[in-house]
Short mmCIF file of C-alpha atoms and ligand atoms in Angstrom, two decimals:
data_model
loop_
_atom_site.label_atom_id
_atom_site.label_comp_id
_atom_site.label_asym_id
_atom_site.label_seq_id
_atom_site.Cartn_x
_atom_site.Cartn_y
_atom_site.Cartn_z
CA THR U 243 25.82 -3.67 -4.52
CA GLY U 244 23.97 -4.34 -1.25
CA PRO U 245 20.73 -6.20 -0.71
CA VAL U 246 17.23 -4.74 -1.11
CA GLU U 247 14.79 -5.98 1.56
CA PHE U 248 12.38 -8.54 0.06
CA HIS U 249 9.70 -8.14 2.75
CA GLY U 250 7.65 -4.99 3.22
CA GLU U 251 4.38 -3.18 2.75
CA HIS U 252 4.86 -3.07 -1.02
CA GLN U 253 6.76 -5.43 -3.25
CA ALA U 254 10.33 -4.40 -3.92
CA GLY U 255 11.23 -3.67 -7.54
CA ILE U 256 8.54 -1.07 -8.15
CA ILE U 257 9.73 2.16 -6.54
CA THR U 258 13.17 0.70 -5.80
CA PRO U 259 15.63 3.00 -7.64
CA VAL U 260 15.79 1.30 -11.03
CA GLN U 261 18.66 -1.18 -11.28
CA ASP U 262 20.80 -1.44 -14.40
CA ARG U 263 19.67 -4.86 -15.66
CA LEU U 264 16.51 -6.83 -16.20
CA HIS U 265 15.51 -10.44 -16.66
CA PHE U 266 11.75 -10.64 -17.03
CA ALA U 267 9.96 -13.96 -17.37
CA ALA U 268 6.34 -14.84 -18.03
CA PHE U 269 5.23 -18.31 -16.99
CA ASP U 270 2.35 -20.56 -17.95
CA VAL U 271 1.07 -22.66 -15.08
CA THR U 272 1.15 -26.27 -16.27
CA THR U 273 -0.27 -27.99 -13.22
CA THR U 274 -4.05 -27.98 -12.89
CA LYS U 275 -3.91 -28.46 -9.13
CA ARG U 276 -4.50 -25.42 -6.98
CA ALA U 277 -2.52 -26.92 -4.08
CA GLU U 278 0.52 -27.32 -6.32
CA LEU U 279 0.27 -23.70 -7.40
CA VAL U 280 0.11 -22.59 -3.76
CA SER U 281 3.09 -24.71 -2.77
CA LEU U 282 5.05 -23.33 -5.70
CA LEU U 283 4.35 -19.75 -4.57
CA LYS U 284 5.54 -20.68 -1.06
CA GLU U 285 8.73 -22.25 -2.37
CA TRP U 286 9.32 -19.30 -4.71
CA SER U 287 8.87 -16.79 -1.89
CA ALA U 288 11.36 -18.61 0.34
CA ALA U 289 13.84 -18.76 -2.53
CA ALA U 290 13.24 -15.09 -3.42
CA ALA U 291 14.05 -14.02 0.16
CA LEU U 292 17.38 -15.87 -0.06
CA LEU U 293 18.22 -14.79 -3.60
CA THR U 294 17.58 -11.12 -2.90
CA ALA U 295 19.79 -11.40 0.21
CA GLY U 296 22.58 -12.67 -2.04
CA ARG U 297 22.47 -16.19 -0.63
CA ASP U 298 22.35 -19.60 -2.30
CA ILE U 299 18.95 -21.23 -2.27
CA GLY U 300 18.05 -24.43 -0.47
CA GLN U 301 19.57 -26.01 2.57
CA TYR U 302 22.96 -26.76 1.07
CA GLY U 303 23.16 -24.22 -1.72
CA ALA U 304 25.35 -24.66 -4.77
CA VAL U 305 28.33 -26.65 -3.55
CA ASN U 306 27.75 -28.07 -0.07
CA GLY U 307 25.19 -30.72 -0.86
CA PRO U 308 25.69 -34.45 -1.32
CA GLY U 309 27.79 -35.38 -4.34
CA GLU U 310 25.14 -37.80 -5.62
CA ALA U 311 22.41 -35.18 -6.13
CA PRO U 312 22.12 -32.18 -8.41
CA PRO U 313 22.94 -29.03 -6.41
CA GLU U 314 19.98 -27.09 -5.03
CA ASP U 315 21.36 -23.83 -6.38
CA THR U 316 22.72 -23.66 -9.91
CA GLY U 317 25.83 -21.82 -8.70
CA GLU U 318 26.56 -19.06 -11.18
CA ALA U 319 25.96 -16.33 -8.60
CA VAL U 320 28.41 -17.79 -6.05
CA GLY U 321 30.77 -15.00 -5.06
CA LEU U 322 28.63 -12.25 -6.57
CA PRO U 323 27.07 -9.59 -4.32
CA PRO U 324 23.23 -9.30 -4.19
CA ALA U 325 23.65 -6.34 -6.58
CA ARG U 326 20.31 -4.87 -5.41
CA LEU U 327 18.37 -7.83 -6.80
CA THR U 328 14.59 -7.46 -6.57
CA LEU U 329 12.00 -10.04 -7.57
CA THR U 330 8.48 -8.81 -8.23
CA ILE U 331 5.54 -11.07 -9.05
CA GLY U 332 2.37 -10.37 -10.98
CA PHE U 333 -0.65 -12.47 -11.95
CA GLY U 334 -2.05 -12.30 -15.48
CA PRO U 335 -5.75 -12.43 -16.46
CA SER U 336 -5.41 -16.05 -17.62
CA LEU U 337 -4.64 -17.20 -14.05
CA PHE U 338 -8.21 -16.28 -13.16
CA ASP U 339 -9.83 -18.69 -15.63
CA LYS U 340 -11.53 -21.86 -14.42
CA ARG U 341 -8.45 -23.89 -13.51
CA PHE U 342 -7.77 -22.74 -9.97
CA GLY U 343 -11.14 -21.43 -8.79
CA LEU U 344 -9.91 -17.84 -8.80
CA ALA U 345 -12.43 -16.31 -11.22
CA SER U 346 -14.31 -14.42 -8.52
CA LYS U 347 -11.05 -12.92 -7.26
CA ARG U 348 -10.09 -11.35 -10.56
CA PRO U 349 -9.70 -7.60 -10.04
CA GLN U 350 -11.91 -5.49 -12.30
CA ALA U 351 -8.87 -3.40 -13.13
CA LEU U 352 -7.09 -6.49 -14.49
CA VAL U 353 -8.73 -6.13 -17.88
CA ASP U 354 -7.57 -7.77 -21.07
CA LEU U 355 -5.75 -5.02 -22.91
CA PRO U 356 -7.61 -3.89 -26.03
CA HIS U 357 -6.07 -3.99 -29.47
CA PHE U 358 -4.26 -0.69 -30.05
CA ILE U 359 -3.85 0.72 -33.55
CA ALA U 360 -0.78 -0.78 -35.28
CA ASP U 361 -0.18 -3.42 -32.61
CA ASP U 362 1.66 -6.33 -34.17
CA LEU U 363 1.73 -8.66 -31.21
CA ASP U 364 3.46 -12.00 -31.22
CA PRO U 365 1.38 -14.36 -29.06
CA ASN U 366 4.57 -16.16 -28.05
CA ARG U 367 5.85 -12.95 -26.50
CA SER U 368 2.56 -11.93 -24.93
CA GLY U 369 0.38 -12.84 -21.97
CA GLY U 370 1.36 -15.29 -19.27
CA ASP U 371 -0.30 -16.59 -16.11
CA ILE U 372 2.47 -15.28 -13.86
CA ALA U 373 5.25 -12.77 -14.46
CA VAL U 374 8.42 -12.36 -12.46
CA GLN U 375 10.48 -9.23 -12.93
CA ALA U 376 14.08 -9.65 -11.79
CA CYS U 377 16.11 -6.44 -11.64
CA SER U 378 19.70 -6.17 -10.51
CA ASP U 379 22.81 -4.15 -11.16
CA ASP U 380 24.50 -7.40 -12.25
CA PRO U 381 23.04 -9.26 -15.25
CA GLN U 382 24.23 -12.64 -14.00
CA VAL U 383 22.47 -12.13 -10.67
CA ALA U 384 19.17 -11.40 -12.45
CA VAL U 385 19.55 -14.36 -14.80
CA HIS U 386 20.50 -16.68 -11.94
CA ALA U 387 17.34 -15.69 -10.05
CA ILE U 388 14.96 -16.40 -12.93
CA ARG U 389 16.77 -19.60 -13.84
CA ASN U 390 16.45 -20.94 -10.30
CA LEU U 391 12.78 -19.96 -9.99
CA ALA U 392 12.09 -21.72 -13.31
CA ARG U 393 13.95 -24.76 -12.07
CA ILE U 394 11.98 -24.87 -8.82
CA GLY U 395 8.81 -24.58 -10.89
CA PHE U 396 9.59 -27.55 -13.14
CA GLY U 397 6.43 -29.63 -13.63
CA ARG U 398 4.22 -26.83 -12.29
CA VAL U 399 5.10 -23.87 -14.50
CA ALA U 400 6.90 -23.42 -17.81
CA VAL U 401 8.60 -20.29 -19.10
CA ARG U 402 6.37 -18.82 -21.81
CA TYR U 403 8.84 -16.12 -22.83
CA SER U 404 11.57 -14.12 -21.21
CA GLN U 405 13.29 -10.84 -21.90
CA LEU U 406 16.71 -9.51 -20.98
CA GLY U 407 17.20 -5.78 -20.66
CA PHE U 408 20.68 -4.34 -20.57
CA GLY U 409 20.15 -0.73 -19.61
CA ARG U 410 17.48 1.07 -17.65
CA THR U 411 15.36 3.62 -19.48
CA ALA U 412 13.92 5.34 -16.46
CA SER U 413 14.74 6.58 -13.02
CA THR U 414 12.39 6.14 -10.09
CA SER U 415 14.27 8.40 -7.68
CA ARG U 416 15.42 12.00 -7.84
CA ALA U 417 18.80 10.73 -6.63
CA GLN U 418 19.32 8.89 -9.95
CA THR U 419 20.55 10.48 -13.15
CA THR U 420 18.27 10.08 -16.16
CA PRO U 421 19.48 7.32 -18.51
CA ARG U 422 19.04 7.28 -22.31
CA ASN U 423 16.99 4.98 -24.49
CA LEU U 424 18.18 3.58 -27.84
CA PHE U 425 16.93 6.67 -29.70
CA GLY U 426 19.61 8.52 -27.73
CA PHE U 427 17.17 10.58 -25.66
CA LYS U 428 17.03 10.98 -21.91
CA ASP U 429 14.12 8.84 -20.76
CA GLY U 430 12.40 8.98 -17.40
CA THR U 431 12.63 12.72 -16.76
CA ASN U 432 8.94 13.21 -16.03
CA ASN U 433 8.45 9.86 -14.35
CA LEU U 434 6.76 9.19 -11.03
CA LYS U 435 9.53 9.09 -8.43
CA LEU U 436 9.67 7.45 -5.03
CA GLU U 437 9.95 10.89 -3.41
CA ASP U 438 6.45 11.82 -4.71
CA THR U 439 4.81 9.99 -1.79
CA ALA U 440 1.36 11.60 -2.02
CA LYS U 441 1.22 11.03 -5.77
CA LEU U 442 2.19 7.39 -5.36
CA GLU U 443 -0.96 6.81 -3.34
CA GLN U 444 -3.00 8.51 -6.08
CA GLN U 445 -1.34 7.00 -9.11
CA LEU U 446 0.60 3.86 -8.18
CA TRP U 447 -0.66 1.85 -5.22
CA VAL U 448 -4.05 0.14 -5.09
CA GLN U 449 -6.03 1.72 -2.25
CA PRO U 450 -8.40 -0.05 0.20
CA ASP U 451 -11.49 1.34 -1.56
CA ASP U 452 -10.31 0.13 -4.96
CA GLY U 453 -10.47 -3.56 -4.01
CA PRO U 454 -10.08 -6.45 -4.17
CA ASP U 455 -8.55 -6.83 -0.69
CA TRP U 456 -5.69 -9.00 -1.90
CA MET U 457 -4.48 -6.18 -4.21
CA VAL U 458 -4.35 -3.40 -1.59
CA GLY U 459 -0.82 -2.00 -1.53
CA GLY U 460 -0.16 -3.62 -4.89
CA SER U 461 -0.02 -2.21 -8.39
CA TYR U 462 -0.80 -3.19 -11.99
CA LEU U 463 2.04 -3.80 -14.39
CA VAL U 464 1.76 -3.38 -18.15
CA SER U 465 4.66 -4.77 -20.16
CA ARG U 466 5.14 -4.00 -23.85
CA ARG U 467 7.98 -5.25 -25.99
CA ILE U 468 8.42 -2.27 -28.33
CA ARG U 469 10.65 -2.82 -31.33
CA MET U 470 12.48 0.35 -32.34
CA ASN U 471 13.42 0.79 -36.00
CA ILE U 472 16.73 2.29 -35.09
CA GLU U 473 18.21 2.21 -38.60
CA ILE U 474 15.40 4.44 -39.88
CA TRP U 475 15.65 6.70 -36.83
CA ASP U 476 19.39 7.06 -37.41
CA ARG U 477 18.73 8.59 -40.84
CA THR U 478 16.41 11.22 -39.34
CA SER U 479 17.74 14.73 -38.76
CA LEU U 480 18.47 15.97 -35.25
CA GLY U 481 15.79 18.65 -35.53
CA GLU U 482 13.18 16.10 -36.60
CA GLN U 483 14.15 13.71 -33.78
CA GLU U 484 13.80 16.50 -31.22
CA SER U 485 10.45 17.63 -32.52
CA ILE U 486 9.12 14.04 -32.45
CA ILE U 487 9.99 13.67 -28.78
CA GLY U 488 9.44 17.34 -27.83
CA ARG U 489 12.74 17.62 -25.98
CA GLY U 490 16.34 18.55 -26.77
CA LYS U 491 18.53 15.53 -27.38
CA GLY U 492 21.55 16.85 -25.48
CA THR U 493 20.00 18.46 -22.42
CA GLY U 494 16.73 16.56 -22.31
CA ALA U 495 15.04 19.94 -21.72
CA PRO U 496 11.56 20.53 -23.15
CA LEU U 497 11.85 22.44 -26.44
CA GLY U 498 12.08 26.16 -25.68
CA LYS U 499 13.53 25.52 -22.19
CA ALA U 500 17.09 25.25 -20.93
CA ASP U 501 17.13 22.55 -18.27
CA GLU U 502 15.97 18.95 -18.21
CA PHE U 503 13.59 19.42 -15.31
CA ASP U 504 12.08 22.74 -16.46
CA ALA U 505 8.30 22.57 -16.74
CA ILE U 506 7.02 22.00 -20.27
CA ASP U 507 5.37 25.07 -21.84
CA PHE U 508 2.79 23.61 -24.23
CA GLU U 509 1.67 27.04 -25.46
CA ALA U 510 5.09 28.49 -26.39
CA LYS U 511 5.53 29.35 -30.09
CA ASN U 512 8.52 29.93 -32.34
CA SER U 513 8.93 33.27 -34.15
CA ASP U 514 7.15 31.75 -37.18
CA GLY U 515 4.11 30.98 -35.02
CA ASP U 516 4.57 27.18 -34.74
CA LEU U 517 4.23 25.47 -31.37
CA LYS U 518 7.64 24.69 -29.86
CA VAL U 519 6.35 21.36 -28.55
CA ALA U 520 4.45 20.13 -31.60
CA LYS U 521 0.81 19.02 -31.45
CA GLU U 522 1.78 15.39 -31.98
CA ALA U 523 5.04 15.31 -30.03
CA HIS U 524 5.42 12.31 -27.74
CA ILE U 525 5.70 14.32 -24.51
CA ARG U 526 2.54 16.30 -25.26
CA LEU U 527 0.37 13.28 -26.02
CA ALA U 528 1.72 11.34 -23.03
CA HIS U 529 1.55 14.22 -20.55
CA PRO U 530 -0.96 14.07 -17.67
CA SER U 531 -2.48 17.40 -18.66
CA PHE U 532 -3.74 15.78 -21.88
CA ASN U 533 -4.72 12.50 -20.18
CA ASN U 534 -7.09 13.47 -17.36
CA GLY U 535 -4.16 13.65 -14.96
CA ALA U 536 -3.08 10.04 -15.55
CA GLU U 537 0.56 9.22 -14.76
CA LEU U 538 2.64 6.05 -14.88
CA LEU U 539 5.66 4.75 -13.04
CA ARG U 540 7.83 3.70 -15.97
CA ARG U 541 10.59 1.18 -15.32
CA GLY U 542 11.58 -0.13 -18.74
CA TYR U 543 14.82 -1.41 -20.22
CA ASN U 544 16.72 -1.24 -23.50
CA PHE U 545 17.14 -4.53 -25.31
CA VAL U 546 19.08 -5.76 -28.34
CA ASP U 547 18.32 -9.40 -29.10
CA GLY U 548 20.77 -9.88 -31.93
CA SER U 549 19.61 -9.13 -35.46
CA ASP U 550 16.49 -9.98 -37.40
CA GLY U 551 18.00 -11.70 -40.46
CA LEU U 552 17.29 -8.64 -42.61
CA GLY U 553 20.36 -6.71 -41.54
CA ARG U 554 18.60 -4.82 -38.79
CA LEU U 555 19.13 -5.01 -35.05
CA ASP U 556 16.27 -6.59 -33.13
CA ALA U 557 16.36 -3.68 -30.72
CA GLY U 558 13.94 -1.68 -28.68
CA LEU U 559 12.43 -0.80 -25.37
CA PHE U 560 10.96 -3.37 -23.03
CA PHE U 561 8.41 -0.97 -21.58
CA LEU U 562 7.30 -1.67 -18.03
CA ALA U 563 4.82 0.63 -16.32
CA TYR U 564 3.17 0.32 -12.92
CA GLN U 565 -0.08 2.02 -12.01
CA ARG U 566 -3.12 1.96 -9.78
CA ASP U 567 -5.66 1.30 -12.54
CA PRO U 568 -4.74 0.52 -16.17
CA ARG U 569 -8.28 1.43 -17.31
CA LYS U 570 -7.54 5.03 -16.33
CA GLN U 571 -3.82 5.12 -17.02
CA PHE U 572 -2.02 2.92 -19.54
CA ILE U 573 -5.02 2.21 -21.77
CA PRO U 574 -6.18 5.77 -22.46
CA VAL U 575 -2.61 7.06 -22.74
CA GLN U 576 -1.63 4.31 -25.16
CA ASN U 577 -4.82 4.79 -27.17
CA GLN U 578 -3.90 8.42 -27.65
CA LEU U 579 -0.28 7.59 -28.52
CA ALA U 580 -1.33 4.83 -30.94
CA ARG U 581 -3.64 7.25 -32.76
CA SER U 582 -1.39 10.26 -33.14
CA ASP U 583 2.16 9.95 -31.83
CA VAL U 584 4.71 10.80 -34.55
CA LEU U 585 7.02 8.32 -32.86
CA ASN U 586 4.88 5.53 -34.35
CA GLU U 587 6.74 5.81 -37.61
CA TYR U 588 9.77 4.41 -35.80
CA ILE U 589 8.34 1.87 -33.34
CA VAL U 590 6.05 -1.15 -33.28
CA HIS U 591 4.60 -2.93 -30.27
CA VAL U 592 5.34 -6.64 -30.67
CA GLY U 593 4.69 -8.10 -27.21
CA SER U 594 2.26 -7.32 -24.42
CA GLY U 595 1.31 -8.33 -20.91
CA ILE U 596 -0.77 -7.13 -18.01
CA PHE U 597 -0.31 -8.37 -14.47
CA ALA U 598 -1.80 -7.74 -11.05
CA CYS U 599 1.10 -7.39 -8.63
CA PRO U 600 -0.14 -7.88 -5.06
CA GLY U 601 0.99 -5.91 -2.03
CA GLY U 602 4.22 -6.73 -0.26
CA VAL U 603 5.16 -9.99 1.39
CA THR U 604 5.53 -9.97 5.17
CA ALA U 605 7.92 -12.39 6.88
CA GLY U 606 6.28 -15.81 7.17
CA SER U 607 3.82 -15.08 4.36
CA TYR U 608 4.22 -15.77 0.65
CA TRP U 609 3.62 -14.14 -2.72
CA GLY U 610 -0.13 -13.80 -3.27
CA GLU U 611 -1.13 -15.46 0.03
CA LYS U 612 -4.26 -13.31 0.33
CA LEU U 613 -5.42 -14.42 -3.10
CA PHE U 614 -5.78 -18.08 -2.05
C1 LIG M 1097 8.17 10.55 -21.93
C2 LIG M 1097 10.56 7.89 -25.19
C3 LIG M 1097 6.88 4.73 -25.34
C4 LIG M 1097 4.64 7.25 -21.88
C5 LIG M 1097 9.14 10.11 -22.80
C6 LIG M 1097 10.38 10.78 -23.09
C7 LIG M 1097 11.04 10.03 -24.00
C8 LIG M 1097 10.24 8.88 -24.30
C9 LIG M 1097 12.41 10.31 -24.61
C10 LIG M 1097 10.83 12.12 -22.48
C11 LIG M 1097 11.52 11.97 -21.16
C12 LIG M 1097 10.64 11.67 -19.99
O1 LIG M 1097 9.92 12.53 -19.47
O2 LIG M 1097 10.67 10.51 -19.58
C13 LIG M 1097 9.75 6.81 -25.52
C14 LIG M 1097 10.10 5.79 -26.49
C15 LIG M 1097 9.06 4.90 -26.53
C16 LIG M 1097 8.07 5.37 -25.58
C17 LIG M 1097 11.38 5.76 -27.29
C18 LIG M 1097 8.89 3.66 -27.36
C19 LIG M 1097 9.88 2.95 -27.82
C20 LIG M 1097 5.94 5.14 -24.42
C21 LIG M 1097 4.70 4.45 -24.14
C22 LIG M 1097 4.08 5.16 -23.17
C23 LIG M 1097 4.93 6.30 -22.84
C24 LIG M 1097 4.22 3.17 -24.80
C25 LIG M 1097 2.76 4.92 -22.48
C26 LIG M 1097 1.71 4.34 -23.00
C27 LIG M 1097 5.42 8.33 -21.59
C28 LIG M 1097 5.08 9.30 -20.56
C29 LIG M 1097 6.09 10.26 -20.59
C30 LIG M 1097 7.02 9.86 -21.63
C31 LIG M 1097 3.87 9.26 -19.64
C32 LIG M 1097 6.18 11.51 -19.72
C33 LIG M 1097 5.43 12.65 -20.37
C34 LIG M 1097 5.45 13.87 -19.47
O3 LIG M 1097 4.72 13.87 -18.47
O4 LIG M 1097 6.20 14.80 -19.75
N1 LIG M 1097 9.06 8.95 -23.55
N2 LIG M 1097 8.53 6.52 -24.98
N3 LIG M 1097 6.03 6.25 -23.62
N4 LIG M 1097 6.58 8.69 -22.21
FE1 LIG M 1097 7.52 7.65 -23.64
#
């Protein structure tokens, strides 16, 4: 329930042990003035430091201000603990267009994502100039944070879309148990974890030689709203479900193995000569040994946004993955999954974003200071 430090070498909310709840918001910048964008980022950073410490924002907070003015803080988090709130910012490709003179600062790794086979993207749930990921163990704390940032941004940014997530689908620390996604499988077993320090430098954090300078210590976030056709999945046999993923549903162990964290044996065969982990199983196609060593730090959430009017739940996975270079990581992995993954029969990608998340904020500095 305690606070997570906002300042540091890296932004919080990336390797921070994944919290239970998400409120993710993508913003369009509506002002055309660079100075207004900079002052917004300063105000947001000051507010983020207070919010993540579990404090009201502004000088007077929610209830101590003058009776004649709207309160500075909207108040619904009064009395709630910080609940490990983290706020993580990222800048989308569209921020680097002509409006703010940032075109020459656009990182080469911040590519526009290509169209992947079977993508069915809704433009109203895709893109965004700026993304803020709020994660907390308390849903109201996460919602309060985004609401107050949006309120501060009035006249300078507008919410383009936002997504609530109610349950984590990954762990980012070996101290956490592995949660389950809405297909009922343990998710996050073979994820990058904060204890893998050497690997994090290789796979997660932008290094000095990668450039640009303002991204060193940062990471690239790919977000995908993935609708899961859970009603169809629920009519699929247990054996079929397990062979699609490549793991046992109960234990989470790779097929042919006993324990969740046992290494996957991609060569093992059943007595009838078939591979235990099928050729097109999700964990084979996504595994680093079939992707030039590429790994991701996955940090996604389950969502159910009511129903779709056709008697089906609008449910799925809000996939969030951080990495050092999406050209070498998310894009090739997703290309391979989009081509061959048997899971595709049960999922469809309906929203998408890519964001450059700068290094951490030091006290007295603000989000993205080195970019301006
Ligand atoms: C592993 C489910 C989408 C990349 C897994 C596992 C499950 C799972 C159950 C095994 C547990 C684990 O090691 O975490 C799903 C579902 C998806 C989905 C239900 C869609 C709704 C994606 C996407 C990507 C991805 C879009 C990346 C483009 C991975 C990776 C692994 C993995 C890298 C670890 C493979 C390994 O090294 O063993 N996923 N996944 N997944 N998934 Fe997914």
